[in-house]
Amino acid sequence: MPLIEHTANGLFCQAGDFYIDPWRSVDRAVVTHAHSDHARRGAHSYLVPIDGVGLLKHRLGDDIKVTGIPYRTGIEINGVKVSLHPAGHVLGSCMVRVEHRDEVWVVSGDYKAQHDKTCQPMEPVLCHVFITESTFGLPIYRWKPSHLIFEDIHRWWQSNREENRCSIIFGYSLGKSQRILAELQPLGPIGLHGAIASLIPAYEAAGVKFPAWEKVDTSNKEQVSRFKKGGMILAPPSANGTPWVGKWGDVATASASGWMTIRGPKRRANVDAGFVLSDHVDWTGIMETVQATGAQRIGITHGYVNTLVKYFHEKGVDAFALETRFQGDAAEE
Ligand SMILES: [Zn+2]
Ligand SMILES: [Zn+2]
């Protein structure tokens, strides 16, 4: 019996009788982060890093029974040692280390190696078996250092501002938008769509610092006229192409996503600019992290599963596929 196995409810550790990112109602859930393909309602109890409690409650409801523990602190669940380690993906994201009878497995959830002001940096954890995501698990996905992307964003904002246009960046509302906000040097007013603004208190409760921002409201004429003259607004991808965008005048729009690598931005995403910015690990990051774990077996989930399994097999590495049911942030990311 493997220490962690795939079941109809998701990844299950029978020895400890708990699930990791379960898909259905279970007794005990360890959750890697608050994105919808990992955090589902219906578990009797949840275990997450302390930093992740606020976002989990925001997503699943204040009535859930959730325990937050510090990163790297081991606890025992039915005789199985469990500890949570920073995954660098979004605020409160973790890799789950499970140890039982001299065997160590690590389930990564989503993770990234790049710098992010809104969460703890990812720490590879030594293990025998490492389960990795593969959202961008192809060699074509290699991220530039993120400070270069943020410089591009500022240049773009500056040139739109000189033309008296409002800039709108569409990015995933949990994680991506807060990451961009934390890096913005205010050239003008910064506005947040309500879907993004509603998550800010959970970040501030965890100690994340942001520049001054305001929640935008198209019925506020004074605010609209200020933003029309060179403001910056962060909005979720679902707002793109809606009448809401037109309320901000002759705007310049952009999408911030790892998928901008392959999508001709204007053609595919209906935006003026594309910034390749992902909260997932790129090809190089997967390879380096896998190596850093020292794992002898690699489980692959979330993304280019079969391609990556084949790649590892050709390299003589023991790899296997793990099914996933939800592709929540992978699609929007
Ligand atoms: Zn995620
Ligand atoms: Zn995911």
GROMACS .gro file of C-alpha atoms and ligand atoms in nm:
model
  335
    1MET     CA    1   0.000   0.000   0.000
    2PRO     CA    2   0.159   0.336  -0.102
    3LEU     CA    3   0.175   0.603   0.171
    4ILE     CA    4  -0.044   0.833  -0.040
    5GLU     CA    5  -0.280   0.700  -0.302
    6HIS     CA    6  -0.530   0.831  -0.550
    7THR     CA    7  -0.896   0.765  -0.454
    8ALA     CA    8  -1.238   0.881  -0.571
    9ASN     CA    9  -1.217   1.160  -0.312
   10GLY     CA   10  -0.865   1.270  -0.407
   11LEU     CA   11  -0.522   1.199  -0.259
   12PHE     CA   12  -0.553   0.984   0.054
   13CYS     CA   13  -0.310   0.882   0.327
   14GLN     CA   14  -0.462   0.567   0.475
   15ALA     CA   15  -0.205   0.533   0.754
   16GLY     CA   16  -0.305   0.877   0.887
   17ASP     CA   17  -0.666   0.867   0.763
   18PHE     CA   18  -0.654   1.210   0.598
   19TYR     CA   19  -0.689   1.357   0.248
   20ILE     CA   20  -0.481   1.620   0.070
   21ASP     CA   21  -0.690   1.868  -0.136
   22PRO     CA   22  -0.994   1.632  -0.136
   23TRP     CA   23  -1.264   1.672  -0.401
   24ARG     CA   24  -1.561   1.565  -0.188
   25SER     CA   25  -1.681   1.554   0.172
   26VAL     CA   26  -1.424   1.382   0.391
   27ASP     CA   27  -1.348   1.382   0.761
   28ARG     CA   28  -1.002   1.537   0.758
   29ALA     CA   29  -0.853   1.756   0.483
   30VAL     CA   30  -0.502   1.898   0.453
   31VAL     CA   31  -0.525   2.181   0.198
   32THR     CA   32  -0.232   2.317  -0.004
   33HIS     CA   33  -0.398   2.654  -0.084
   34ALA     CA   34  -0.728   2.835  -0.135
   35HIS     CA   35  -0.770   2.804  -0.515
   36SER     CA   36  -1.091   2.629  -0.613
   37ASP     CA   37  -0.924   2.322  -0.766
   38HIS     CA   38  -0.757   2.249  -0.430
   39ALA     CA   39  -0.991   2.385  -0.161
   40ARG     CA   40  -1.339   2.237  -0.174
   41ARG     CA   41  -1.627   2.274   0.069
   42GLY     CA   42  -1.761   1.980   0.268
   43ALA     CA   43  -1.469   1.853   0.477
   44HIS     CA   44  -1.535   1.813   0.847
   45SER     CA   45  -1.200   1.974   0.933
   46TYR     CA   46  -0.920   2.152   0.746
   47LEU     CA   47  -0.550   2.188   0.819
   48VAL     CA   48  -0.355   2.473   0.651
   49PRO     CA   49  -0.060   2.704   0.729
   50ILE     CA   50  -0.160   2.994   0.958
   51ASP     CA   51  -0.108   3.237   0.668
   52GLY     CA   52  -0.371   3.051   0.468
   53VAL     CA   53  -0.657   3.052   0.718
   54GLY     CA   54  -0.804   3.389   0.610
   55LEU     CA   55  -0.817   3.304   0.239
   56LEU     CA   56  -0.959   2.956   0.304
   57LYS     CA   57  -1.242   3.105   0.512
   58HIS     CA   58  -1.302   3.369   0.248
   59ARG     CA   59  -1.338   3.099  -0.015
   60LEU     CA   60  -1.523   2.828   0.182
   61GLY     CA   61  -1.712   3.025   0.449
   62ASP     CA   62  -1.653   3.142   0.804
   63ASP     CA   63  -1.829   2.834   0.942
   64ILE     CA   64  -1.562   2.582   0.836
   65LYS     CA   65  -1.356   2.410   1.104
   66VAL     CA   66  -0.997   2.504   1.020
   67THR     CA   67  -0.668   2.470   1.208
   68GLY     CA   68  -0.371   2.683   1.106
   69ILE     CA   69  -0.020   2.570   1.198
   70PRO     CA   70   0.315   2.746   1.145
   71TYR     CA   71   0.524   2.642   0.845
   72ARG     CA   72   0.774   2.359   0.906
   73THR     CA   73   0.613   2.257   1.235
   74GLY     CA   74   0.541   1.886   1.249
   75ILE     CA   75   0.218   1.751   1.394
   76GLU     CA   76   0.099   1.391   1.424
   77ILE     CA   77  -0.219   1.266   1.266
   78ASN     CA   78  -0.293   0.910   1.378
   79GLY     CA   79   0.079   0.838   1.416
   80VAL     CA   80   0.175   0.992   1.080
   81LYS     CA   81   0.402   1.300   1.090
   82VAL     CA   82   0.270   1.591   0.884
   83SER     CA   83   0.434   1.930   0.827
   84LEU     CA   84   0.354   2.216   0.588
   85HIS     CA   85   0.629   2.398   0.395
   86PRO     CA   86   0.614   2.721   0.189
   87ALA     CA   87   0.519   2.662  -0.177
   88GLY     CA   88   0.564   3.022  -0.299
   89HIS     CA   89   0.243   2.998  -0.507
   90VAL     CA   90  -0.004   3.233  -0.331
   91LEU     CA   91  -0.046   3.355   0.027
   92GLY     CA   92  -0.061   3.057   0.265
   93SER     CA   93   0.028   2.798   0.001
   94CYS     CA   94   0.214   2.490   0.118
   95MET     CA   95   0.376   2.164   0.023
   96VAL     CA   96   0.261   1.880   0.248
   97ARG     CA   97   0.535   1.657   0.391
   98VAL     CA   98   0.410   1.319   0.513
   99GLU     CA   99   0.637   1.081   0.705
  100HIS     CA  100   0.552   0.728   0.815
  101ARG     CA  101   0.780   0.434   0.893
  102ASP     CA  102   1.095   0.592   0.745
  103GLU     CA  103   0.919   0.686   0.424
  104VAL     CA  104   0.869   1.052   0.325
  105TRP     CA  105   0.630   1.180   0.061
  106VAL     CA  106   0.580   1.545  -0.036
  107VAL     CA  107   0.268   1.667  -0.215
  108SER     CA  108   0.342   2.007  -0.368
  109GLY     CA  109   0.001   2.141  -0.468
  110ASP     CA  110   0.083   2.439  -0.693
  111TYR     CA  111   0.420   2.607  -0.642
  112LYS     CA  112   0.665   2.849  -0.797
  113ALA     CA  113   1.030   2.934  -0.755
  114GLN     CA  114   0.996   3.302  -0.852
  115HIS     CA  115   0.994   3.595  -0.613
  116ASP     CA  116   0.653   3.701  -0.479
  117LYS     CA  117   0.611   3.973  -0.217
  118THR     CA  118   0.275   3.831  -0.107
  119CYS     CA  119   0.389   3.488   0.014
  120GLN     CA  120   0.679   3.298   0.168
  121PRO     CA  121   0.939   3.174  -0.083
  122MET     CA  122   0.914   2.811  -0.190
  123GLU     CA  123   1.139   2.565  -0.005
  124PRO     CA  124   1.211   2.228  -0.167
  125VAL     CA  125   1.175   1.947   0.087
  126LEU     CA  126   1.382   1.627   0.083
  127CYS     CA  127   1.167   1.320   0.026
  128HIS     CA  128   1.147   0.974  -0.131
  129VAL     CA  129   0.841   1.048  -0.343
  130PHE     CA  130   0.759   1.398  -0.475
  131ILE     CA  131   0.422   1.482  -0.629
  132THR     CA  132   0.454   1.783  -0.857
  133GLU     CA  133   0.213   1.996  -1.056
  134SER     CA  134   0.284   2.035  -1.428
  135THR     CA  135   0.061   2.328  -1.531
  136PHE     CA  136   0.350   2.470  -1.739
  137GLY     CA  137   0.545   2.146  -1.767
  138LEU     CA  138   0.682   2.196  -2.120
  139PRO     CA  139   1.026   2.335  -2.216
  140ILE     CA  140   0.864   2.633  -2.396
  141TYR     CA  141   0.760   2.775  -2.059
  142ARG     CA  142   1.057   2.956  -1.903
  143TRP     CA  143   0.984   3.269  -1.703
  144LYS     CA  144   1.193   3.586  -1.712
  145PRO     CA  145   1.294   3.717  -1.367
  146SER     CA  146   0.978   3.878  -1.233
  147HIS     CA  147   1.138   4.219  -1.163
  148LEU     CA  148   1.182   4.255  -1.542
  149ILE     CA  149   0.811   4.190  -1.593
  150PHE     CA  150   0.720   4.450  -1.330
  151GLU     CA  151   0.949   4.700  -1.507
  152ASP     CA  152   0.760   4.627  -1.831
  153ILE     CA  153   0.432   4.685  -1.651
  154HIS     CA  154   0.551   5.022  -1.522
  155ARG     CA  155   0.675   5.133  -1.864
  156TRP     CA  156   0.340   5.035  -2.012
  157TRP     CA  157   0.149   5.223  -1.742
  158GLN     CA  158   0.371   5.532  -1.790
  159SER     CA  159   0.314   5.545  -2.166
  160ASN     CA  160  -0.063   5.502  -2.127
  161ARG     CA  161  -0.063   5.773  -1.864
  162GLU     CA  162   0.119   6.012  -2.098
  163GLU     CA  163  -0.167   5.958  -2.342
  164ASN     CA  164  -0.421   6.024  -2.066
  165ARG     CA  165  -0.553   5.669  -2.083
  166CYS     CA  166  -0.649   5.440  -1.798
  167SER     CA  167  -0.455   5.109  -1.778
  168ILE     CA  168  -0.643   4.790  -1.687
  169ILE     CA  169  -0.459   4.463  -1.615
  170PHE     CA  170  -0.664   4.142  -1.606
  171GLY     CA  171  -0.521   3.884  -1.367
  172TYR     CA  172  -0.647   3.602  -1.152
  173SER     CA  173  -0.829   3.754  -0.852
  174LEU     CA  174  -0.667   3.534  -0.584
  175GLY     CA  175  -0.291   3.569  -0.594
  176LYS     CA  176  -0.193   3.720  -0.928
  177SER     CA  177  -0.362   4.056  -0.876
  178GLN     CA  178  -0.232   4.098  -0.521
  179ARG     CA  179   0.117   4.005  -0.641
  180ILE     CA  180   0.102   4.280  -0.905
  181LEU     CA  181  -0.048   4.531  -0.660
  182ALA     CA  182   0.234   4.470  -0.410
  183GLU     CA  183   0.488   4.561  -0.682
  184LEU     CA  184   0.320   4.877  -0.815
  185GLN     CA  185   0.499   5.208  -0.763
  186PRO     CA  186   0.211   5.455  -0.782
  187LEU     CA  187   0.243   5.668  -1.096
  188GLY     CA  188  -0.120   5.765  -1.046
  189PRO     CA  189  -0.425   5.630  -0.864
  190ILE     CA  190  -0.442   5.250  -0.822
  191GLY     CA  191  -0.785   5.087  -0.829
  192LEU     CA  192  -0.907   4.736  -0.755
  193HIS     CA  193  -1.215   4.562  -0.892
  194GLY     CA  194  -1.438   4.443  -0.606
  195ALA     CA  195  -1.351   4.074  -0.660
  196ILE     CA  196  -0.987   4.153  -0.590
  197ALA     CA  197  -1.045   4.412  -0.317
  198SER     CA  198  -1.252   4.166  -0.111
  199LEU     CA  199  -0.946   3.941  -0.065
  200ILE     CA  200  -0.713   4.217   0.059
  201PRO     CA  201  -0.810   4.194   0.430
  202ALA     CA  202  -0.693   3.830   0.442
  203TYR     CA  203  -0.358   3.942   0.302
  204GLU     CA  204  -0.324   4.234   0.541
  205ALA     CA  205  -0.411   4.007   0.834
  206ALA     CA  206  -0.114   3.792   0.730
  207GLY     CA  207   0.114   4.099   0.729
  208VAL     CA  208   0.139   4.161   0.352
  209LYS     CA  209   0.197   4.530   0.266
  210PHE     CA  210   0.041   4.709  -0.033
  211PRO     CA  211   0.063   5.059  -0.180
  212ALA     CA  212  -0.242   5.284  -0.136
  213TRP     CA  213  -0.537   5.166  -0.348
  214GLU     CA  214  -0.908   5.230  -0.377
  215LYS     CA  215  -1.197   5.007  -0.470
  216VAL     CA  216  -1.328   5.122  -0.805
  217ASP     CA  217  -1.694   5.196  -0.866
  218THR     CA  218  -1.819   5.300  -1.210
  219SER     CA  219  -2.104   5.500  -1.053
  220ASN     CA  220  -1.852   5.728  -0.878
  221LYS     CA  221  -1.811   6.007  -1.139
  222GLU     CA  222  -1.529   6.184  -0.957
  223GLN     CA  223  -1.331   5.857  -0.934
  224VAL     CA  224  -1.396   5.763  -1.296
  225SER     CA  225  -1.269   6.099  -1.423
  226ARG     CA  226  -0.950   6.069  -1.214
  227PHE     CA  227  -0.878   5.716  -1.337
  228LYS     CA  228  -0.948   5.812  -1.698
  229LYS     CA  229  -0.644   6.041  -1.680
  230GLY     CA  230  -0.388   5.767  -1.632
  231GLY     CA  231  -0.498   5.548  -1.343
  232MET     CA  232  -0.419   5.178  -1.307
  233ILE     CA  233  -0.696   4.925  -1.240
  234LEU     CA  234  -0.654   4.555  -1.157
  235ALA     CA  235  -0.951   4.338  -1.254
  236PRO     CA  236  -1.028   3.965  -1.290
  237PRO     CA  237  -1.015   3.803  -1.638
  238SER     CA  238  -1.396   3.767  -1.629
  239ALA     CA  239  -1.431   4.148  -1.656
  240ASN     CA  240  -1.250   4.152  -1.991
  241GLY     CA  241  -1.484   4.226  -2.282
  242THR     CA  242  -1.770   4.342  -2.056
  243PRO     CA  243  -1.934   4.690  -2.062
  244TRP     CA  244  -1.759   4.759  -1.730
  245VAL     CA  245  -1.432   4.814  -1.918
  246GLY     CA  246  -1.587   5.084  -2.139
  247LYS     CA  247  -1.685   5.292  -1.834
  248TRP     CA  248  -1.318   5.383  -1.791
  249GLY     CA  249  -1.298   5.556  -2.127
  250ASP     CA  250  -1.045   5.483  -2.400
  251VAL     CA  251  -0.851   5.230  -2.192
  252ALA     CA  252  -0.538   5.026  -2.258
  253THR     CA  253  -0.585   4.665  -2.147
  254ALA     CA  254  -0.341   4.388  -2.065
  255SER     CA  255  -0.347   4.029  -1.949
  256ALA     CA  256  -0.097   3.896  -1.693
  257SER     CA  257  -0.067   3.520  -1.732
  258GLY     CA  258   0.176   3.240  -1.802
  259TRP     CA  259  -0.037   3.157  -2.107
  260MET     CA  260   0.075   3.486  -2.266
  261THR     CA  261   0.383   3.284  -2.370
  262ILE     CA  262   0.186   3.118  -2.646
  263ARG     CA  263  -0.117   3.338  -2.701
  264GLY     CA  264  -0.080   3.622  -2.946
  265PRO     CA  265  -0.214   3.866  -2.689
  266LYS     CA  266  -0.437   4.077  -2.914
  267ARG     CA  267  -0.563   3.784  -3.114
  268ARG     CA  268  -0.642   3.538  -2.837
  269ALA     CA  269  -0.711   3.735  -2.523
  270ASN     CA  270  -0.859   4.053  -2.671
  271VAL     CA  271  -0.616   4.283  -2.491
  272ASP     CA  272  -0.360   4.545  -2.599
  273ALA     CA  273  -0.064   4.394  -2.413
  274GLY     CA  274   0.038   4.065  -2.254
  275PHE     CA  275   0.268   4.016  -1.957
  276VAL     CA  276   0.408   3.667  -1.904
  277LEU     CA  277   0.361   3.641  -1.530
  278SER     CA  278   0.266   3.313  -1.366
  279ASP     CA  279   0.216   3.192  -1.010
  280HIS     CA  280   0.310   2.841  -1.126
  281VAL     CA  281   0.654   2.692  -1.167
  282ASP     CA  282   0.809   2.696  -1.517
  283TRP     CA  283   0.994   2.409  -1.687
  284THR     CA  284   1.330   2.499  -1.533
  285GLY     CA  285   1.169   2.538  -1.191
  286ILE     CA  286   1.008   2.193  -1.207
  287MET     CA  287   1.338   2.030  -1.303
  288GLU     CA  288   1.538   2.214  -1.035
  289THR     CA  289   1.281   2.150  -0.764
  290VAL     CA  290   1.248   1.781  -0.847
  291GLN     CA  291   1.626   1.752  -0.824
  292ALA     CA  292   1.642   1.946  -0.497
  293THR     CA  293   1.394   1.709  -0.331
  294GLY     CA  294   1.625   1.413  -0.400
  295ALA     CA  295   1.313   1.207  -0.470
  296GLN     CA  296   1.352   0.867  -0.636
  297ARG     CA  297   0.991   0.864  -0.758
  298ILE     CA  298   0.799   1.155  -0.910
  299GLY     CA  299   0.419   1.175  -0.926
  300ILE     CA  300   0.283   1.418  -1.189
  301THR     CA  301  -0.052   1.595  -1.172
  302HIS     CA  302  -0.227   1.915  -1.291
  303GLY     CA  303  -0.121   1.986  -1.647
  304TYR     CA  304   0.102   1.816  -1.904
  305VAL     CA  305   0.095   1.493  -1.707
  306ASN     CA  306   0.163   1.232  -1.975
  307THR     CA  307   0.428   1.440  -2.152
  308LEU     CA  308   0.620   1.491  -1.832
  309VAL     CA  309   0.588   1.126  -1.724
  310LYS     CA  310   0.730   1.025  -2.062
  311TYR     CA  311   1.012   1.279  -2.031
  312PHE     CA  312   1.116   1.142  -1.692
  313HIS     CA  313   1.095   0.781  -1.812
  314GLU     CA  314   1.328   0.865  -2.100
  315LYS     CA  315   1.571   1.008  -1.846
  316GLY     CA  316   1.550   0.687  -1.646
  317VAL     CA  317   1.355   0.850  -1.362
  318ASP     CA  318   1.067   0.660  -1.201
  319ALA     CA  319   0.758   0.876  -1.267
  320PHE     CA  320   0.383   0.815  -1.256
  321ALA     CA  321   0.065   1.004  -1.343
  322LEU     CA  322  -0.190   1.119  -1.086
  323GLU     CA  323  -0.538   1.209  -1.197
  324THR     CA  324  -0.693   1.544  -1.114
  325ARG     CA  325  -1.054   1.645  -1.141
  326PHE     CA  326  -1.041   2.020  -1.129
  327GLN     CA  327  -0.832   2.259  -1.337
  328GLY     CA  328  -0.948   2.577  -1.163
  329ASP     CA  329  -0.658   2.819  -1.164
  330ALA     CA  330  -0.476   2.634  -1.441
  331ALA     CA  331  -0.740   2.754  -1.687
  332GLU     CA  332  -0.755   3.111  -1.558
  333GLU     CA  333  -0.397   3.147  -1.449
  334ZN      ZN  334  -0.332   2.734  -0.735
  335ZN      ZN  335  -0.406   2.424  -0.908
   0.00000   0.00000   0.00000
